[in-house]
C-alpha cells in the first residue's frame, strides 16, 4: 500500500505539450461545429476567389494610376466604371434578351453537334468501311475555321439566326467526333472479348460495354467543344448577328463604350463557365462508375 502511494507518476509527453494544454486545434474545433459537407466545400468556394481578388486589385492599381509601360492602362476602364455599367445593364431588359439569344444559339448548335458527332464517331470507330470512307473527309474539313463560313452562311441560309446556329454546330462538331473516335480506339480489347465470352450480342456489347467505356473520352471532347462553340458563336454574332451578347460587345466597341465591352466579356465568361459546369456535372453523373467521379 505504501509503495502504491509513493510511486512517482509518469507523465506522458502529450500531457504537457502545448496542443494538449490548449485542447483541439482551431481547425478541428471548426470541423466539430460545422457539418462535414460545409467544411469540404469551404476550400472549393474560397480558393477560386484568391486569383479573382488579385486580378481585381492589380486592375484597379494599374488603371487608377494610369500606368503606361509596355501596355497602356490609361485607356482601360476602371473596375468601378465597369461595375456601374454592369449594374445599369442588369437593370435593363435588353441585356437579358441578349443573354437568352446567345444561350439559345449555343445550346441548339452544341446539342446538334453532340448528337451527330457522337453518332458518327461511334460509326467510324466501330466500322472499318465507315472509317475508310468518312475519316479522310472529316480530316479535310476539320482545319477550316468555323468563322470563315460566315460569308457562305449568309448566302445559304435565309436568316442570320440559322447561319449562326450552323456555325456553332460546325465548330463544336469536330471536337466531339474526333474525341469519340479516339475514345472508341482506346477501349481495351479485353473488355469486348470478356463480354463476348459471356454471350453478349452485338447490340448488347455496343450499349453496355463499348459506349459506357468510351463515355469519359466523349465527355472530354464535349467539354472542349463547348468552349470552341462559345468562341465561334460570339464571333458570328459580332459579324452577322442582330442581337446576342457578342453583338452587344461589338456595338459597345463601336460606340467607344469600353466599359460596356468589358461587361460583354464578363458576361461571355459567366455564360461559358455555367455551360462548362453543366457539361462537367452531367459527365460526372453519367461516369459515376469512375474512381474520380465523386471528387
Coordinates of C-alpha atoms in Angstrom, one line a residue:
X1 CA 0.0 0.0 0.0
X2 CA 2.9 2.3 0.8
X3 CA 4.6 1.5 -2.5
X4 CA 1.5 2.4 -4.4
X5 CA 1.2 5.8 -2.6
X6 CA 4.8 6.7 -3.1
X7 CA 5.3 5.5 -6.7
X8 CA 6.1 8.5 -8.9
X9 CA 3.5 9.4 -11.6
X10 CA 4.8 9.0 -15.1
X11 CA 3.7 12.0 -17.2
X12 CA 3.4 11.3 -21.0
X13 CA 4.7 13.9 -23.4
X14 CA 1.2 14.6 -24.6
X15 CA 0.2 15.7 -21.1
X16 CA 2.5 18.7 -21.1
X17 CA 2.5 19.5 -24.8
X18 CA 1.0 22.8 -25.9
X19 CA -1.5 21.1 -28.1
X20 CA -2.7 19.1 -25.1
X21 CA -3.0 22.1 -22.9
X22 CA -5.0 24.1 -25.5
X23 CA -7.2 21.2 -26.4
X24 CA -8.2 20.6 -30.0
X25 CA -6.7 22.8 -32.8
X26 CA -8.8 25.6 -34.3
X27 CA -9.3 23.6 -37.5
X28 CA -10.7 20.6 -35.5
X29 CA -12.9 22.9 -33.5
X30 CA -14.4 24.5 -36.6
X31 CA -14.9 21.0 -38.1
X32 CA -16.8 19.9 -35.0
X33 CA -19.1 22.9 -35.2
X34 CA -19.8 22.9 -38.9
X35 CA -21.3 20.0 -40.9
X36 CA -18.9 17.8 -42.8
X37 CA -20.4 18.8 -46.1
X38 CA -19.8 22.5 -45.4
X39 CA -16.1 22.0 -44.3
X40 CA -15.5 20.1 -47.6
X41 CA -16.9 22.9 -49.7
X42 CA -15.3 25.8 -48.0
X43 CA -11.9 25.4 -49.8
X44 CA -13.7 24.9 -53.1
X45 CA -15.5 28.3 -52.5
X46 CA -12.7 30.3 -51.1
X47 CA -9.7 29.2 -53.2
X48 CA -11.2 30.4 -56.6
X49 CA -11.7 33.8 -55.1
X50 CA -7.9 34.3 -54.5
X51 CA -6.9 34.8 -58.2
X52 CA -10.0 36.9 -58.8
X53 CA -9.2 39.2 -55.9
X54 CA -5.6 39.5 -57.0
X55 CA -6.7 40.3 -60.6
X56 CA -9.2 43.0 -59.4
X57 CA -6.6 44.7 -57.1
X58 CA -4.0 44.7 -59.9
X59 CA -6.6 46.0 -62.4
X60 CA -7.6 48.8 -60.0
X61 CA -4.0 49.9 -59.3
X62 CA -2.9 49.9 -62.9
X63 CA -5.9 51.9 -64.2
X64 CA -6.2 54.2 -61.2
X65 CA -2.5 55.3 -61.6
X66 CA -2.7 55.4 -65.4
X67 CA 0.3 53.1 -65.8
X68 CA 1.9 53.3 -69.3
X69 CA 4.6 50.8 -69.8
X70 CA 4.6 48.0 -72.4
X71 CA 0.8 48.1 -72.1
X72 CA -1.3 51.3 -71.9
X73 CA -3.6 51.1 -68.9
X74 CA -4.5 54.8 -69.1
X75 CA -7.2 53.9 -71.7
X76 CA -8.6 51.0 -69.9
X77 CA -11.9 51.4 -67.9
X78 CA -11.6 51.1 -64.1
X79 CA -13.3 48.3 -62.2
X80 CA -15.7 50.9 -60.7
X81 CA -16.7 52.1 -64.2
X82 CA -17.3 48.5 -65.3
X83 CA -19.3 47.8 -62.2
X84 CA -21.6 50.8 -62.8
X85 CA -22.1 49.8 -66.4
X86 CA -22.9 46.2 -65.4
X87 CA -25.4 47.4 -62.9
X88 CA -27.0 49.6 -65.5
X89 CA -27.2 46.7 -68.0
X90 CA -28.5 44.3 -65.5
X91 CA -31.4 46.7 -64.8
X92 CA -32.4 46.8 -68.5
X93 CA -34.4 44.1 -70.3
X94 CA -32.3 44.1 -73.4
X95 CA -29.4 42.7 -71.5
X96 CA -31.3 39.5 -70.7
X97 CA -32.6 39.3 -74.3
X98 CA -29.0 39.2 -75.5
X99 CA -28.1 36.6 -72.9
X100 CA -31.1 34.4 -73.8
X101 CA -30.4 34.7 -77.6
X102 CA -26.8 33.6 -77.2
X103 CA -27.8 30.7 -74.8
X104 CA -30.4 29.5 -77.3
X105 CA -27.9 29.5 -80.1
X106 CA -25.2 27.8 -78.2
X107 CA -27.5 25.1 -76.8
X108 CA -29.1 24.3 -80.1
X109 CA -25.8 24.2 -82.1
X110 CA -23.9 22.3 -79.3
X111 CA -26.8 19.9 -78.9
X112 CA -26.9 19.1 -82.6
X113 CA -23.1 18.7 -82.7
X114 CA -23.2 16.3 -79.7
X115 CA -25.9 14.1 -81.2
X116 CA -24.4 14.0 -84.7
X117 CA -20.8 13.9 -83.6
X118 CA -21.2 11.0 -81.1
X119 CA -23.3 9.0 -83.6
X120 CA -20.8 9.5 -86.4
X121 CA -17.8 8.9 -84.1
X122 CA -19.3 5.6 -82.9
X123 CA -19.9 4.6 -86.5
X124 CA -16.4 5.4 -87.6
X125 CA -14.9 3.8 -84.5
X126 CA -16.8 0.5 -85.0
X127 CA -16.9 0.1 -88.8
X128 CA -13.8 -0.2 -90.9
X129 CA -15.7 0.7 -94.0
X130 CA -17.1 3.9 -92.4
X131 CA -13.6 4.7 -91.2
X132 CA -12.1 4.4 -94.7
X133 CA -15.0 6.3 -96.2
X134 CA -15.6 9.2 -93.8
X135 CA -12.4 9.8 -91.9
X136 CA -10.5 11.4 -94.8
X137 CA -13.4 13.7 -95.4
X138 CA -13.6 14.7 -91.7
X139 CA -9.9 15.4 -91.6
X140 CA -10.2 17.5 -94.8
X141 CA -13.0 19.7 -93.4
X142 CA -11.8 19.9 -89.8
X143 CA -9.0 22.5 -90.3
X144 CA -11.4 25.1 -91.8
X145 CA -12.2 27.8 -89.2
X146 CA -15.9 27.9 -88.4
X147 CA -15.9 31.7 -88.5
X148 CA -14.6 31.5 -92.2
X149 CA -18.0 30.1 -93.1
X150 CA -19.9 33.3 -92.3
X151 CA -20.0 34.6 -95.9
X152 CA -21.3 31.2 -97.1
X153 CA -23.9 31.1 -94.3
X154 CA -25.2 34.5 -95.4
X155 CA -25.6 33.1 -98.9
X156 CA -27.1 29.7 -98.0
X157 CA -29.4 30.4 -95.0
X158 CA -32.4 32.7 -95.3
X159 CA -31.8 34.3 -91.8
X160 CA -28.7 35.1 -89.8
X161 CA -30.1 33.1 -86.9
X162 CA -29.9 29.8 -88.8
X163 CA -26.4 30.8 -90.0
X164 CA -25.1 31.4 -86.5
X165 CA -26.6 28.1 -85.3
X166 CA -24.9 26.3 -88.2
X167 CA -21.5 28.0 -87.4
X168 CA -21.9 26.9 -83.7
X169 CA -22.7 23.4 -84.8
X170 CA -19.8 23.3 -87.2
X171 CA -17.3 24.5 -84.5
X172 CA -18.5 22.0 -81.9
X173 CA -18.9 19.0 -84.2
X174 CA -15.2 18.2 -84.8
X175 CA -14.0 18.1 -81.2
X176 CA -16.9 15.7 -80.4
X177 CA -16.5 13.4 -83.4
X178 CA -12.7 13.2 -83.1
X179 CA -12.8 12.6 -79.3
X180 CA -15.4 9.9 -79.9
X181 CA -13.3 8.1 -82.5
X182 CA -10.2 8.2 -80.2
X183 CA -12.3 7.0 -77.3
X184 CA -13.5 4.1 -79.3
X185 CA -10.0 3.2 -80.4
X186 CA -8.6 3.4 -76.9
X187 CA -11.0 0.9 -75.5
X188 CA -9.3 -2.2 -74.0
X189 CA -9.9 -5.2 -76.2
X190 CA -10.2 -7.4 -73.2
X191 CA -13.5 -5.8 -72.2
X192 CA -15.1 -6.7 -75.6
X193 CA -13.6 -10.2 -75.5
X194 CA -14.8 -10.8 -72.0
X195 CA -18.3 -9.7 -72.8
X196 CA -18.4 -11.8 -76.0
X197 CA -17.2 -14.8 -73.9
X198 CA -20.1 -14.3 -71.6
X199 CA -22.5 -14.4 -74.5
X200 CA -23.1 -10.7 -75.2
X201 CA -24.6 -9.9 -78.6
X202 CA -23.6 -7.1 -80.9
X203 CA -26.1 -4.6 -79.7
X204 CA -25.7 -5.5 -76.1
X205 CA -22.0 -5.2 -76.5
X206 CA -22.3 -1.8 -78.0
X207 CA -24.8 -0.3 -75.5
X208 CA -23.5 -2.0 -72.3
X209 CA -19.7 -2.2 -72.9
X210 CA -18.4 -0.1 -75.8
X211 CA -20.4 3.2 -75.3
X212 CA -20.2 3.3 -71.5
X213 CA -16.4 2.6 -71.7
X214 CA -15.9 5.4 -74.2
X215 CA -18.0 8.0 -72.3
X216 CA -15.1 9.5 -70.3
X217 CA -13.3 10.3 -73.6
X218 CA -16.5 11.5 -75.2
X219 CA -17.3 14.0 -72.4
X220 CA -13.7 15.3 -72.6
X221 CA -14.5 16.2 -76.2
X222 CA -17.8 17.7 -75.2
X223 CA -16.1 20.0 -72.7
X224 CA -13.6 21.2 -75.4
X225 CA -16.5 21.6 -77.9
X226 CA -18.4 23.8 -75.5
X227 CA -15.5 26.3 -75.3
X228 CA -14.9 26.3 -79.0
X229 CA -18.6 26.8 -79.7
X230 CA -18.7 29.9 -77.4
X231 CA -15.8 31.4 -79.3
X232 CA -17.5 30.9 -82.6
X233 CA -21.0 31.9 -81.7
X234 CA -19.7 35.2 -80.2
X235 CA -17.6 35.9 -83.3
X236 CA -20.5 35.1 -85.6
X237 CA -22.8 37.5 -83.6
X238 CA -20.2 40.2 -83.9
X239 CA -20.1 39.8 -87.7
X240 CA -23.7 39.0 -88.8
X241 CA -25.8 39.0 -85.6
X242 CA -28.6 41.4 -84.8
X243 CA -28.7 40.6 -81.1
X244 CA -26.8 38.5 -78.6
X245 CA -24.0 39.1 -76.2
X246 CA -21.4 39.1 -79.0
X247 CA -23.4 41.7 -80.9
X248 CA -23.8 43.9 -77.8
X249 CA -20.0 43.7 -77.2
X250 CA -19.2 44.8 -80.7
X251 CA -21.8 47.6 -80.6
X252 CA -20.3 48.9 -77.4
X253 CA -16.9 48.9 -79.1
X254 CA -18.3 50.9 -82.0
X255 CA -19.7 53.4 -79.6
X256 CA -16.4 53.7 -77.7
X257 CA -18.1 52.3 -74.6
X258 CA -15.1 50.4 -73.4
X259 CA -16.7 49.7 -70.0
X260 CA -19.5 48.0 -72.0
X261 CA -17.0 46.0 -73.9
X262 CA -15.6 44.6 -70.6
X263 CA -19.2 43.9 -69.4
X264 CA -19.8 41.9 -72.5
X265 CA -16.6 40.0 -71.9
X266 CA -17.5 39.3 -68.3
X267 CA -21.0 38.1 -69.5
X268 CA -19.5 35.8 -72.0
X269 CA -17.1 34.3 -69.4
X270 CA -20.0 33.8 -67.0
X271 CA -22.1 32.0 -69.6
X272 CA -19.2 29.9 -70.6
X273 CA -18.5 29.0 -67.0
X274 CA -22.1 28.0 -66.4
X275 CA -22.4 25.8 -69.5
X276 CA -19.0 24.2 -68.9
X277 CA -20.0 23.4 -65.3
X278 CA -23.3 21.8 -66.7
X279 CA -21.4 19.6 -69.1
X280 CA -19.0 18.6 -66.3
X281 CA -21.8 17.7 -63.9
X282 CA -23.6 15.6 -66.5
X283 CA -20.4 13.9 -67.3
X284 CA -19.8 13.1 -63.6
X285 CA -23.2 11.7 -63.2
X286 CA -23.0 9.6 -66.4
X287 CA -19.5 8.4 -65.5
X288 CA -20.2 7.8 -61.8
X289 CA -18.6 4.4 -62.0
X290 CA -15.2 6.1 -62.4
X291 CA -13.0 6.2 -59.3
X292 CA -12.6 10.0 -59.6
X293 CA -16.3 10.8 -60.4
X294 CA -17.1 11.5 -56.8
X295 CA -14.5 14.2 -56.4

